[in-house]
Short mmCIF file of C-alpha atoms in Angstrom, two decimals:
data_model
loop_
_atom_site.label_atom_id
_atom_site.label_comp_id
_atom_site.label_asym_id
_atom_site.label_seq_id
_atom_site.Cartn_x
_atom_site.Cartn_y
_atom_site.Cartn_z
CA MET A 1 135.39 21.70 258.01
CA ASN A 2 136.21 18.06 257.32
CA ASN A 3 139.54 16.83 256.02
CA GLN A 4 138.32 16.61 252.42
CA THR A 5 137.17 20.25 252.48
CA LEU A 6 140.52 21.38 253.87
CA LYS A 7 142.32 19.32 251.23
CA ASP A 8 140.16 20.90 248.52
CA LEU A 9 140.92 24.38 249.87
CA TYR A 10 144.64 23.63 249.91
CA TRP A 11 144.68 22.61 246.25
CA LEU A 12 142.36 25.44 245.23
CA VAL A 13 144.62 28.02 246.92
CA LYS A 14 147.64 26.38 245.30
CA ARG A 15 145.87 26.65 241.96
CA GLU A 16 145.25 30.37 242.57
CA PHE A 17 148.95 30.86 243.24
CA TRP A 18 149.92 29.02 240.06
CA GLU A 19 147.53 31.10 237.98
CA HIS A 20 148.40 34.45 239.59
CA ARG A 21 152.10 34.16 240.33
CA GLY A 22 152.70 37.43 238.50
CA GLY A 23 150.66 39.41 241.00
CA PHE A 24 151.17 37.38 244.16
CA PHE A 25 154.90 36.67 243.83
CA TRP A 26 156.65 38.58 241.07
CA ALA A 27 154.99 41.94 241.73
CA PRO A 28 156.37 42.25 245.31
CA VAL A 29 159.73 40.71 244.33
CA ILE A 30 160.22 43.16 241.46
CA THR A 31 159.01 46.06 243.60
CA GLY A 32 161.45 45.11 246.35
CA GLY A 33 164.28 44.89 243.83
CA ILE A 34 163.44 48.33 242.44
CA PHE A 35 163.33 49.73 245.98
CA LEU A 36 166.81 48.39 246.74
CA LEU A 37 168.15 49.61 243.41
CA LEU A 38 166.81 53.12 244.03
CA ASN A 39 168.37 53.15 247.50
CA ILE A 40 171.74 52.01 246.16
CA MET A 41 171.56 54.68 243.46
CA GLY A 42 170.72 57.27 246.12
CA ILE A 43 173.66 56.22 248.30
CA ILE A 44 176.07 56.29 245.36
CA THR A 45 174.78 59.73 244.37
CA ALA A 46 175.24 61.04 247.92
CA GLU A 47 178.78 59.63 248.09
CA VAL A 48 179.76 61.13 244.73
CA LEU A 49 178.26 64.54 245.50
CA GLY A 50 179.86 64.48 248.97
CA ALA A 51 183.30 63.72 247.54
CA ARG A 52 182.84 66.34 244.85
CA ASN A 53 182.04 68.98 247.48
CA GLY A 54 184.81 67.93 249.86
CA ILE A 55 182.52 66.37 252.49
CA ASN A 56 184.27 63.57 254.41
CA PHE A 57 182.19 61.92 257.12
CA GLY A 58 185.13 59.83 258.20
CA ALA A 59 187.35 62.76 259.11
CA SER A 60 188.35 63.46 262.73
CA GLY A 61 186.95 60.26 264.13
CA GLY A 62 183.87 60.54 261.95
CA LEU A 63 180.53 59.00 262.72
CA GLN A 64 182.03 56.33 264.97
CA GLN A 65 183.16 59.01 267.42
CA VAL A 66 179.72 60.61 267.29
CA ILE A 67 178.09 57.26 268.10
CA ALA A 68 180.59 56.62 270.91
CA GLU A 69 179.59 59.93 272.54
CA MET A 70 175.86 59.21 272.40
CA ASP A 71 173.89 58.46 275.56
CA ALA A 72 171.22 55.75 275.88
CA GLY A 73 168.47 58.02 274.56
CA ASP A 74 170.46 58.97 271.49
CA LEU A 75 171.33 55.34 270.78
CA SER A 76 167.65 54.47 271.07
CA LYS A 77 166.88 57.08 268.42
CA VAL A 78 169.52 55.54 266.16
CA GLY A 79 167.87 52.14 266.65
CA PHE A 80 164.53 53.73 265.82
CA ALA A 81 165.97 55.15 262.59
CA LEU A 82 167.33 51.71 261.66
CA ASP A 83 163.92 50.14 262.31
CA ILE A 84 162.34 52.77 260.07
CA ALA A 85 164.85 51.82 257.38
CA MET A 86 163.57 48.24 257.61
CA TYR A 87 159.92 49.27 257.64
CA SER A 88 160.45 51.59 254.68
CA ALA A 89 160.78 48.57 252.41
CA MET A 90 157.09 47.86 253.04
CA GLY A 91 156.06 51.33 251.84
CA LEU A 92 155.92 50.48 248.15
CA LEU A 93 155.00 46.85 248.82
CA VAL A 94 151.75 47.67 250.64
CA VAL A 95 150.65 49.87 247.74
CA VAL A 96 151.43 47.09 245.27
CA LEU A 97 149.67 44.58 247.53
CA GLY A 98 146.55 46.75 247.59
CA PHE A 99 146.38 46.95 243.79
CA VAL A 100 147.13 43.23 243.39
CA VAL A 101 144.34 42.22 245.80
CA PHE A 102 141.92 44.76 244.31
CA PHE A 103 142.23 43.58 240.72
CA TYR A 104 142.62 39.92 241.68
CA CYS A 105 139.26 39.98 243.49
CA LEU A 106 137.60 41.81 240.60
CA GLY A 107 138.60 39.12 238.14
CA ALA A 108 138.54 36.11 240.46
CA LEU A 109 134.99 34.97 239.62
CA TYR A 110 134.43 36.92 236.43
CA ASP A 111 137.35 35.66 234.35
CA ASP A 112 136.43 31.98 234.50
CA ARG A 113 132.91 32.84 233.30
CA ARG A 114 134.31 35.00 230.49
CA ASP A 115 136.67 32.31 229.17
CA ARG A 116 134.15 29.53 229.95
CA SER A 117 136.65 27.63 232.11
CA ILE A 118 133.91 27.69 234.77
CA LEU A 119 132.36 24.73 232.95
CA PHE A 120 135.49 22.70 233.66
CA TRP A 121 135.72 23.73 237.30
CA LYS A 122 132.03 23.07 237.92
CA SER A 123 132.51 19.57 236.53
CA LEU A 124 134.86 18.82 239.42
CA PRO A 125 133.58 17.68 242.84
CA VAL A 126 134.38 21.06 244.42
CA SER A 127 131.67 23.25 245.93
CA ASP A 128 131.13 26.90 245.03
CA THR A 129 131.67 27.74 248.69
CA SER A 130 135.14 26.17 248.64
CA THR A 131 135.96 27.94 245.39
CA VAL A 132 135.00 31.37 246.73
CA LEU A 133 136.73 30.75 250.08
CA SER A 134 139.92 29.77 248.29
CA LYS A 135 139.91 33.13 246.55
CA VAL A 136 139.29 34.92 249.86
CA ILE A 137 142.21 33.06 251.46
CA SER A 138 144.41 33.87 248.47
CA ALA A 139 143.57 37.58 248.70
CA THR A 140 143.69 38.05 252.48
CA VAL A 141 146.30 35.51 253.57
CA LEU A 142 148.45 34.24 250.69
CA ALA A 143 149.10 37.62 249.03
CA PRO A 144 149.95 39.52 252.26
CA VAL A 145 152.12 36.65 253.57
CA ILE A 146 154.22 36.72 250.42
CA ALA A 147 154.40 40.54 250.53
CA VAL A 148 155.49 40.50 254.18
CA VAL A 149 158.14 37.83 253.60
CA VAL A 150 159.52 39.81 250.67
CA GLY A 151 159.32 42.99 252.75
CA ILE A 152 161.28 41.40 255.60
CA ILE A 153 164.01 40.17 253.22
CA VAL A 154 164.21 43.54 251.47
CA GLY A 155 164.23 45.34 254.84
CA MET A 156 167.11 43.22 256.09
CA LEU A 157 169.05 43.86 252.88
CA GLN A 158 168.28 47.58 253.21
CA LEU A 159 169.64 47.55 256.76
CA LEU A 160 172.75 45.67 255.64
CA ILE A 161 173.36 48.09 252.75
CA LEU A 162 173.04 51.03 255.15
CA ALA A 163 175.42 49.43 257.66
CA VAL A 164 178.03 48.59 255.01
CA THR A 165 177.83 52.13 253.64
CA LEU A 166 178.39 53.63 257.09
CA SER A 167 181.27 51.22 257.70
CA PHE A 168 183.20 53.06 255.00
CA HIS A 169 182.89 56.14 257.21
CA GLY A 170 184.42 54.55 260.29
CA VAL A 171 181.28 53.10 261.88
CA ASN A 172 181.48 49.65 263.45
CA VAL A 173 178.95 47.58 261.46
CA TRP A 174 178.15 45.12 264.26
CA GLN A 175 177.73 47.88 266.83
CA LEU A 176 175.32 49.58 264.47
CA LEU A 177 173.31 46.45 263.69
CA LEU A 178 172.93 45.66 267.40
CA LEU A 179 171.00 48.90 267.81
CA ALA A 180 168.28 47.73 265.42
CA HIS A 181 165.36 45.45 266.33
CA PRO A 182 164.94 43.17 263.29
CA PHE A 183 163.06 40.42 265.13
CA ARG A 184 160.55 42.88 266.54
CA VAL A 185 160.05 44.33 263.07
CA MET A 186 159.44 40.84 261.67
CA PHE A 187 157.05 39.97 264.52
CA ASN A 188 155.09 43.19 264.00
CA LEU A 189 154.76 42.71 260.25
CA ILE A 190 153.69 39.07 260.54
CA GLY A 191 151.31 39.88 263.39
CA TYR A 192 149.55 42.49 261.26
CA ILE A 193 148.40 39.94 258.65
CA PRO A 194 145.32 38.65 260.59
CA LEU A 195 144.24 42.24 261.25
CA TYR A 196 144.61 43.02 257.55
CA ALA A 197 142.42 40.02 256.66
CA LEU A 198 139.68 41.31 258.98
CA TRP A 199 139.95 44.92 257.84
CA ALA A 200 139.89 43.99 254.14
CA ALA A 201 136.79 41.78 254.50
CA PRO A 202 134.15 44.28 253.25
CA ALA A 203 136.23 45.33 250.24
CA VAL A 204 137.08 41.73 249.34
CA GLY A 205 133.41 40.77 249.71
CA TRP A 206 132.24 43.69 247.58
CA LEU A 207 134.78 43.08 244.82
CA LEU A 208 134.03 39.35 244.72
CA ILE A 209 130.27 39.81 244.55
CA CYS A 210 130.77 42.27 241.68
CA SER A 211 133.05 39.73 240.03
CA ALA A 212 130.43 37.00 240.43
CA TRP A 213 127.43 39.13 239.45
CA SER A 214 128.49 41.46 236.62
CA ARG A 215 128.11 40.19 233.07
CA SER A 216 130.81 42.60 231.85
CA LYS A 217 133.15 45.33 233.10
CA PRO A 218 133.24 44.35 236.81
CA PHE A 219 135.65 47.24 237.53
CA LEU A 220 133.07 49.75 236.30
CA TRP A 221 130.30 48.25 238.42
CA ALA A 222 132.48 47.92 241.52
CA VAL A 223 133.59 51.54 241.41
CA ALA A 224 130.65 53.27 239.74
CA LEU A 225 127.94 51.93 242.05
CA PRO A 226 129.33 53.14 245.41
CA VAL A 227 130.77 56.35 243.93
CA GLY A 228 127.54 57.07 242.04
CA VAL A 229 125.42 56.55 245.13
CA GLY A 230 127.87 58.70 247.10
CA LEU A 231 127.46 61.51 244.58
CA LEU A 232 123.67 61.22 244.87
CA VAL A 233 123.87 61.36 248.65
CA THR A 234 126.11 64.41 248.39
CA TRP A 235 123.72 66.09 245.95
CA PHE A 236 120.75 65.40 248.21
CA GLY A 237 122.70 66.97 251.06
CA ILE A 238 123.54 70.08 249.03
CA MET A 239 119.90 70.45 247.96
CA GLY A 240 118.74 70.01 251.54
CA LEU A 241 116.77 66.86 250.75
CA PHE A 242 116.44 63.91 253.15
CA ASN A 243 119.34 65.24 255.29
CA LEU A 244 121.51 62.19 254.54
CA PRO A 245 124.88 61.72 256.34
CA THR A 246 127.15 62.55 253.38
CA ALA A 247 130.54 62.39 255.12
CA TRP A 248 129.59 59.18 256.94
CA PHE A 249 128.56 57.51 253.65
CA TRP A 250 131.81 58.34 251.86
CA LYS A 251 133.90 57.27 254.82
CA ASN A 252 132.12 54.10 255.90
CA ILE A 253 130.66 52.82 252.64
CA VAL A 254 132.65 54.08 249.64
CA GLN A 255 136.11 54.07 251.24
CA ARG A 256 135.54 50.79 253.06
CA ALA A 257 134.23 49.07 249.91
CA LEU A 258 137.06 50.23 247.67
CA LEU A 259 140.13 51.05 249.79
CA SER A 260 140.13 48.52 252.64
CA VAL A 261 142.32 46.16 250.58
CA PHE A 262 145.16 48.66 251.06
CA PRO A 263 147.01 47.99 254.35
CA GLY A 264 147.06 50.86 256.81
CA THR A 265 143.79 52.47 255.73
CA GLY A 266 142.47 52.04 259.27
CA SER A 267 144.08 55.43 259.95
CA MET A 268 141.35 56.98 257.78
CA PHE A 269 138.88 56.01 260.47
CA GLY A 270 140.65 57.67 263.37
CA ASP A 271 142.54 54.52 264.35
CA SER A 272 146.17 55.28 263.56
CA MET A 273 148.19 52.28 262.46
CA ILE A 274 151.40 53.98 263.63
CA HIS A 275 152.17 54.74 267.22
CA ILE A 276 155.29 56.50 268.46
CA SER A 277 155.76 56.69 272.21
CA GLY A 278 157.87 59.12 274.15
CA ASN A 279 160.75 60.90 272.52
CA THR A 280 162.57 57.89 271.18
CA GLY A 281 159.89 56.43 268.93
CA THR A 282 160.85 52.88 269.92
CA ASP A 283 157.23 51.72 269.59
CA VAL A 284 156.87 52.59 265.93
CA LEU A 285 154.29 50.25 264.42
CA ASP A 286 154.11 48.45 267.77
CA LEU A 287 151.88 45.42 267.27
CA ALA A 288 149.87 46.00 270.46
CA GLN A 289 149.11 49.53 269.34
CA THR A 290 148.25 48.37 265.83
CA TRP A 291 145.78 45.83 267.19
CA HIS A 292 143.89 48.61 268.98
CA LEU A 293 141.97 48.73 265.70
CA ALA A 294 140.36 45.44 266.78
CA ALA A 295 138.39 47.43 269.37
CA SER A 296 136.86 49.58 266.63
CA PRO A 297 133.18 48.86 265.80
CA SER A 298 133.99 49.80 262.20
CA LEU A 299 136.23 46.74 261.92
CA TRP A 300 133.63 44.23 263.08
CA ILE A 301 130.73 45.83 261.24
CA GLY A 302 132.91 45.55 258.16
CA VAL A 303 133.57 41.87 258.88
CA VAL A 304 129.84 41.17 259.15
CA ALA A 305 129.19 43.08 255.92
CA GLY A 306 132.04 41.20 254.24
CA VAL A 307 130.61 37.81 255.26
CA ALA A 308 127.19 38.82 253.91
CA LEU A 309 128.73 39.95 250.61
CA LEU A 310 130.71 36.71 250.35
CA ALA A 311 127.51 34.74 250.85
CA GLY A 312 126.07 36.71 247.94
CA ALA A 313 129.17 35.98 245.85
CA ILE A 314 128.75 32.24 246.54
CA TRP A 315 125.09 32.41 245.52
CA PHE A 316 125.86 34.23 242.27
CA ARG A 317 128.72 31.83 241.58
CA ARG A 318 126.23 28.95 241.86
CA TRP A 319 123.42 30.41 239.79
CA ARG A 320 124.90 33.04 237.45
CA ASP A 321 124.61 31.86 233.84
CA ASP A 322 126.14 34.04 231.11
CA ALA A 323 125.18 31.68 228.32
#
């Protein structure tokens, strides 16, 4: 790519962010805020119910004494639990991210044809290839980067809230925080983004080609076509006709086309995204283990299929006329 193409992509991606701030930015921010609010409400509820039932964790040395008596293995488990507390913030965020990317891709090329703004954009010296690529970058890089940054901030706040709460029960906050691995958690989450972009390629390609091709109701076409064909394949299998691989079709075609935009769905294909080693679980979501998915043929076949679908989306973007 030359400098002008990169400059065009930069402004096109920036334009996508301006137009879709609600999904890209505010959706994860609001979700993270709700997550923290629910956790604070849960902690307050536990404290009130504990006081009401005469439970006092700070009595007789409390939790601080328990931590002081722990050996290295026990302390490692505590660190593991704190890491899980940080990762838990991403639980709701990855679901929200999946829905945001799914519906963004469905409308990315359809909406500007529906409201006729495509006439304005086609009047600019920007190629259809750059336009489609900007939407791919927005879906597979911009959206997950924002979600991960929000997840890291929310995770750190979650860890701080937990530490402050335990400090009221005699636990040394700094001693507790030193058991966690916040930088490793951040590194793992950031390092997962390129893998997500690769894994989501076939779904992003399928949704974009439906967005570029369908004259109306792209959601119906995107979902009905693979599901409908899957039902036919299943019916043929039940009737004993053609002996088609029913389970393989649902797993490698329908699920990959519709669910790959949701982070972590690689586990559906026998490649677990979570790895816990030994008894301590210190390698939870270890990045090296997560990237084992890169050795899966399913990943790279999906990438090739995604590129082919994106080429189709670019072609339809160039020639589709709804006039």
